[in-house]
Backbone as a chain_set.jsonl record, in Angstrom:
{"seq": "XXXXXXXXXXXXXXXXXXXXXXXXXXXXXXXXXXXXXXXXXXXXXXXXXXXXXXXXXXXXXXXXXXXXXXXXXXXXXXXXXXXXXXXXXXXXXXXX", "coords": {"N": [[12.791, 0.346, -6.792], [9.896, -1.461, -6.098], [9.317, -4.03, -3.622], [7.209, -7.186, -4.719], [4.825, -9.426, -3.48], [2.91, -12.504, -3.475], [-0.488, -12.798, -3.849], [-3.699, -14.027, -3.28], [-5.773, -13.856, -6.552], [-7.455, -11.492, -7.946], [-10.654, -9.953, -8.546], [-9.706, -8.556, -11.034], [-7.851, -10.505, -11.891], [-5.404, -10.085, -11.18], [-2.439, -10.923, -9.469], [-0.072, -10.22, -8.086], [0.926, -7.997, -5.463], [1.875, -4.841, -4.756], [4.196, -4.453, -2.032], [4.593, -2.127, -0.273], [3.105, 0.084, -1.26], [0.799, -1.552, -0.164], [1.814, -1.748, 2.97], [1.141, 0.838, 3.081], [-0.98, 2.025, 2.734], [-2.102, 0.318, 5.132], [-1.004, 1.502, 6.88], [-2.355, 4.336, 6.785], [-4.66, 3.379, 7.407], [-4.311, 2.886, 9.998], [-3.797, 5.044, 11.123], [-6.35, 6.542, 10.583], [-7.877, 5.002, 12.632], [-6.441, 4.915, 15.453], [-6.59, 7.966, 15.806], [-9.517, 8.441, 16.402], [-10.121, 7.34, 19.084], [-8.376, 8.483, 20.201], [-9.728, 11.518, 20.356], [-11.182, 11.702, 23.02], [-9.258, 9.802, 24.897], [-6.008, 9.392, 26.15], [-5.428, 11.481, 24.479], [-2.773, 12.815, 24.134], [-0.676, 11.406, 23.4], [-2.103, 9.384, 21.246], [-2.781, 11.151, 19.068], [-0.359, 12.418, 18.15], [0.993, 9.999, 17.076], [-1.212, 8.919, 15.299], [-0.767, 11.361, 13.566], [2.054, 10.692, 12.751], [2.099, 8.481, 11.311], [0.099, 9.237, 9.143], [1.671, 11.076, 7.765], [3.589, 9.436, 7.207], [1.943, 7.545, 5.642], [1.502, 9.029, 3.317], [3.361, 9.806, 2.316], [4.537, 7.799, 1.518], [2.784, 7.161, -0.83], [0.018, 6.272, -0.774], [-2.771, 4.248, -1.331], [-5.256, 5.331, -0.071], [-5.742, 7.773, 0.466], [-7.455, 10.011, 1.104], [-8.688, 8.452, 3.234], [-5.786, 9.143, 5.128], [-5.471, 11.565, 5.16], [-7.592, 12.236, 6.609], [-7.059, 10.984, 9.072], [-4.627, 12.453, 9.71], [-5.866, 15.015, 10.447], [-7.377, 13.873, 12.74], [-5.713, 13.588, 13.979], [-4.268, 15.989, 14.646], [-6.837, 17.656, 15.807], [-7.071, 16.135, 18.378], [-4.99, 17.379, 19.452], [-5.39, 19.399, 19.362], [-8.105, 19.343, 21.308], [-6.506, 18.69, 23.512], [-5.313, 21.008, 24.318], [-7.039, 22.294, 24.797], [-8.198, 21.331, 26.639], [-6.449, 21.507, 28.819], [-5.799, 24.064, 28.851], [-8.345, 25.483, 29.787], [-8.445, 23.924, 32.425], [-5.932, 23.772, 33.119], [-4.42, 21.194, 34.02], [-3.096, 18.07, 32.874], [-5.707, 16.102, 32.561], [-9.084, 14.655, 32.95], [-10.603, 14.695, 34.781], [-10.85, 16.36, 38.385]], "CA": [[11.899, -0.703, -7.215], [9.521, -2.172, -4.961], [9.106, -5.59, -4.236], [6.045, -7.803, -4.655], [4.505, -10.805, -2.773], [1.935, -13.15, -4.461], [-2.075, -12.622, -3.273], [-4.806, -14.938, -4.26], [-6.101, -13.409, -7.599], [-8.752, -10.736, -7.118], [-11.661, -9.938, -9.304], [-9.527, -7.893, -11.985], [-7.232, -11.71, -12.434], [-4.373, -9.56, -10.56], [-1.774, -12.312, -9.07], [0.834, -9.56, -7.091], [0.474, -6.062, -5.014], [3.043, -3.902, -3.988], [4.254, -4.674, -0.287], [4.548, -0.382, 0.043], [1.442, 0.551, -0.81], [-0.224, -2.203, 1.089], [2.317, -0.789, 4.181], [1.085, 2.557, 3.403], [-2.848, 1.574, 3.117], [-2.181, -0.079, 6.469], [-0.694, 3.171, 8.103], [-3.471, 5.166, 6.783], [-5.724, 2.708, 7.984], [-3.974, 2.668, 11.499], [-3.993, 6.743, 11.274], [-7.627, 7.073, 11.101], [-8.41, 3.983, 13.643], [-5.856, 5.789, 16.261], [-6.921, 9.057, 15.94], [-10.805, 8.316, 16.736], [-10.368, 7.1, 20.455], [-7.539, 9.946, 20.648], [-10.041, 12.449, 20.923], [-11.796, 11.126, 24.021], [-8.701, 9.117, 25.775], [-4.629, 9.387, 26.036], [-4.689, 11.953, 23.539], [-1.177, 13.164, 24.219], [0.115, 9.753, 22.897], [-2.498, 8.756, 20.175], [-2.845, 12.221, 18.366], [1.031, 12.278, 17.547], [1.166, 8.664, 16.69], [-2.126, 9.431, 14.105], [-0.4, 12.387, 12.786], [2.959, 10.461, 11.813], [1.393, 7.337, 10.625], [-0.535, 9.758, 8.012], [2.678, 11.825, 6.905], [4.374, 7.847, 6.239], [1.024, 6.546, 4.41], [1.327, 9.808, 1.824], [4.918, 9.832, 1.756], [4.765, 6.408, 0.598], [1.881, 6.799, -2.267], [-0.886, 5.25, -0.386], [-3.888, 5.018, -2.133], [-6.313, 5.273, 0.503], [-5.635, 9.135, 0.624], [-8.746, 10.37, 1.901], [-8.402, 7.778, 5.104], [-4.789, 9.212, 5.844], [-5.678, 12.976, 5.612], [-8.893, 12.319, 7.769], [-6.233, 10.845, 10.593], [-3.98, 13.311, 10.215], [-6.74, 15.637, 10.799], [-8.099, 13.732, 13.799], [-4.125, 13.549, 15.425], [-4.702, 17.374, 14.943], [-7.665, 17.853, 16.547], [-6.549, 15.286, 19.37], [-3.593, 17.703, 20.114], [-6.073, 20.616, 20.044], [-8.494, 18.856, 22.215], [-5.428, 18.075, 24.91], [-4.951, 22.448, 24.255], [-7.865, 23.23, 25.345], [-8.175, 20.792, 28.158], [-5.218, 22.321, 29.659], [-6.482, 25.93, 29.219], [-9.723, 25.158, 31.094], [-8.193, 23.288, 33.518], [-4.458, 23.456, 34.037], [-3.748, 20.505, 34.424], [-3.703, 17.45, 31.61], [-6.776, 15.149, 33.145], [-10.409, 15.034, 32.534], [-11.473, 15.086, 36.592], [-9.894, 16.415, 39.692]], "C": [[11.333, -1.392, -5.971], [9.44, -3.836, -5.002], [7.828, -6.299, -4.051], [5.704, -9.248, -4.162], [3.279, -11.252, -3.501], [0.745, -13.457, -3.078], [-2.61, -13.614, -4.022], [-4.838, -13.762, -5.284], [-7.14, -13.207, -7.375], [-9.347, -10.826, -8.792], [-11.321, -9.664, -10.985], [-8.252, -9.638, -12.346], [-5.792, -11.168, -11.762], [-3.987, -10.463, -9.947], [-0.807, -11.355, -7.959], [0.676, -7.95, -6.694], [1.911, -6.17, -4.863], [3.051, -3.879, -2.792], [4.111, -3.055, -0.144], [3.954, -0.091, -0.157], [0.628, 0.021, -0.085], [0.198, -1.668, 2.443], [1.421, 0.39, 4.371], [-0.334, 3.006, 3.264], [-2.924, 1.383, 4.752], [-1.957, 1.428, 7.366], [-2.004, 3.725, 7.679], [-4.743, 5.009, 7.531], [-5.897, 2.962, 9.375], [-4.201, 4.154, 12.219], [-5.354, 6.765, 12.057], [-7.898, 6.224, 12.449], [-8.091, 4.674, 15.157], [-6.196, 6.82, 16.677], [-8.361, 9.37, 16.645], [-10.714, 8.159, 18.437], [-9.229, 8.01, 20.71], [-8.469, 11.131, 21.239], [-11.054, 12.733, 22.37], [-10.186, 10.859, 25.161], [-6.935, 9.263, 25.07], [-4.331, 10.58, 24.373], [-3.603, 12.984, 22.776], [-0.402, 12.511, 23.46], [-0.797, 9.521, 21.567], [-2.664, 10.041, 18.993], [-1.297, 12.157, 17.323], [1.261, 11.393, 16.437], [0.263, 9.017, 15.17], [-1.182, 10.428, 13.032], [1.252, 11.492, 11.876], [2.688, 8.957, 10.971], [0.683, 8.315, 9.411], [0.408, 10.28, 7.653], [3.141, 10.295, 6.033], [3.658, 7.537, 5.16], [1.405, 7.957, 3.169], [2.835, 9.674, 1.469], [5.0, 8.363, 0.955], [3.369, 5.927, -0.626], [0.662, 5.947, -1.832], [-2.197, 5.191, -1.572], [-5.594, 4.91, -1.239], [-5.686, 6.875, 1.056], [-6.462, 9.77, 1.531], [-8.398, 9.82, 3.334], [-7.107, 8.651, 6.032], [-4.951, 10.779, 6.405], [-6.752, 13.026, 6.663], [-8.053, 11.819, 9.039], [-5.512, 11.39, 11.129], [-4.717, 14.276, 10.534], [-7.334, 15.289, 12.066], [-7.065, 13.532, 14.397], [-4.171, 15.204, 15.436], [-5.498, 17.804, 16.195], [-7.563, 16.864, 17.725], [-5.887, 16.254, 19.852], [-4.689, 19.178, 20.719], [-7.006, 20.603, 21.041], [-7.677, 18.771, 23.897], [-5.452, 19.822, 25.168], [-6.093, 22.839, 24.687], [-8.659, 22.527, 26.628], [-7.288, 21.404, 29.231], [-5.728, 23.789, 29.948], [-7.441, 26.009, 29.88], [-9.655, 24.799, 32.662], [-7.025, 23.25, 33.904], [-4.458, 23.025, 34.314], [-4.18, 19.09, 32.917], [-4.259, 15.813, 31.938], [-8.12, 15.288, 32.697], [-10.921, 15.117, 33.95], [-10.199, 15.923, 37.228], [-9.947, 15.643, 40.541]], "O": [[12.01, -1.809, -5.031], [9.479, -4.619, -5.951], [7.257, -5.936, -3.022], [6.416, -10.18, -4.537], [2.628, -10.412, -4.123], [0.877, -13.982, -1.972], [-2.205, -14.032, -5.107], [-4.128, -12.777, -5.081], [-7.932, -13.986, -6.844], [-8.887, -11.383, -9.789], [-11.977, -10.09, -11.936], [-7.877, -9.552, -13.515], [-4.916, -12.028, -11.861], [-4.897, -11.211, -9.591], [-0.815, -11.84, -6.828], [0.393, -6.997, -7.421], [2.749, -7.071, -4.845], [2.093, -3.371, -2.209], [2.974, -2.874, 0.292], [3.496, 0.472, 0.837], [-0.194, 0.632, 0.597], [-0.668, -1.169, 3.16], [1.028, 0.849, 5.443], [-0.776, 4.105, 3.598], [-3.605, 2.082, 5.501], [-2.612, 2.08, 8.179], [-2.888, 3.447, 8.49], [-5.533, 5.805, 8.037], [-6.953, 3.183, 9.966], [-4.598, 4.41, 13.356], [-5.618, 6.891, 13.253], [-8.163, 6.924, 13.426], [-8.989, 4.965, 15.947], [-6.223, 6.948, 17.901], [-8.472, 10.363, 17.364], [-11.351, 9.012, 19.056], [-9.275, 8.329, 21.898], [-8.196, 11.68, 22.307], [-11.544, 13.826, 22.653], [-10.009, 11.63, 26.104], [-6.662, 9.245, 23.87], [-3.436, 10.51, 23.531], [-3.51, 13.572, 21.698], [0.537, 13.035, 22.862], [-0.058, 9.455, 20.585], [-2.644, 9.599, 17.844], [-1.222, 11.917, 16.118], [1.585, 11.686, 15.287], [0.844, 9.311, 14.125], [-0.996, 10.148, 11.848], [1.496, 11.654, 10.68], [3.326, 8.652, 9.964], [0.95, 7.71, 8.373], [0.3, 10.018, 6.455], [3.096, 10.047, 4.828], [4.119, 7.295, 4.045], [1.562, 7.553, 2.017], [3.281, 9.447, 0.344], [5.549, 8.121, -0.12], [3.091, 4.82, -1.086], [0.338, 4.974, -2.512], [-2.417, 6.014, -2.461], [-6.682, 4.54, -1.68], [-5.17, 6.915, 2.174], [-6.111, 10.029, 2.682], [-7.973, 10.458, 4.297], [-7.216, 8.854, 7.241], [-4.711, 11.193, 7.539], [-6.714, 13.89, 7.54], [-8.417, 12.305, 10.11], [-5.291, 11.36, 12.34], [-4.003, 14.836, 11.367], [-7.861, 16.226, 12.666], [-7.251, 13.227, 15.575], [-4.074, 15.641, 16.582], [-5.04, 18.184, 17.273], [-8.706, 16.983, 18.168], [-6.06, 16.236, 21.071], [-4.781, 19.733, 21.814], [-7.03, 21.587, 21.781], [-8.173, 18.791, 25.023], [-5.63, 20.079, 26.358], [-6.102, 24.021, 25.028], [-9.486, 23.051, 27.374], [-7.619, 21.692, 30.381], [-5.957, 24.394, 30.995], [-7.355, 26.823, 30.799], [-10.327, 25.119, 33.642], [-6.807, 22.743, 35.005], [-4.493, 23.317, 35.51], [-5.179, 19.124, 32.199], [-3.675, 14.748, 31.736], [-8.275, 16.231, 31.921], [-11.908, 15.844, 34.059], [-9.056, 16.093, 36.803], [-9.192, 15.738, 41.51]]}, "num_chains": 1, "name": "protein.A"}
């Protein structure tokens, strides 16, 4: 059973959310946000991070679905980005 905290009252007269789905909105949220400047910068470190922040938001019933798979998709492509920086260049930098 989850537990619930009291919100102003939205449009539908709703008075309490679920703290775990709002958690697991937030991760999804944090997924995609993370993942975007991953594929440009540090994305050794922010790819990962993206990728387990989106396993948590589905594991926990998010309902911003879409957002979490699009971050785990861009901590993907972050890691493959870093894979093919390395193969080009041997070594894991963007200059010499």
């Amino acid at each position: 059973m989850r537990s619930t905290v009291p919100v102003k009252p939205g449009p539908t007269g709703t008075t309490t959310k679920k703290t775990g789905v709002r958690d697991a909105d937030d991760m999804a949220v944090a997924s995609f946000m993370l993942g975007l400047p991953g594929l440009l910068v540090a994305n050794i470190f922010l790819g990962p991070i993206a990728m387990v922040l989106a396993t948590l938001a589905l594991c926990r019933g998010t309902s911003r679905r879409g957002r979490a798979w699009f971050g785990m998709a861009l901590g993907v492509t972050d890691l493959a980005v870093l894979a093919a920086l390395v193969a080009a260049d041997g070594m894991v930098s963007w200059s010499h």
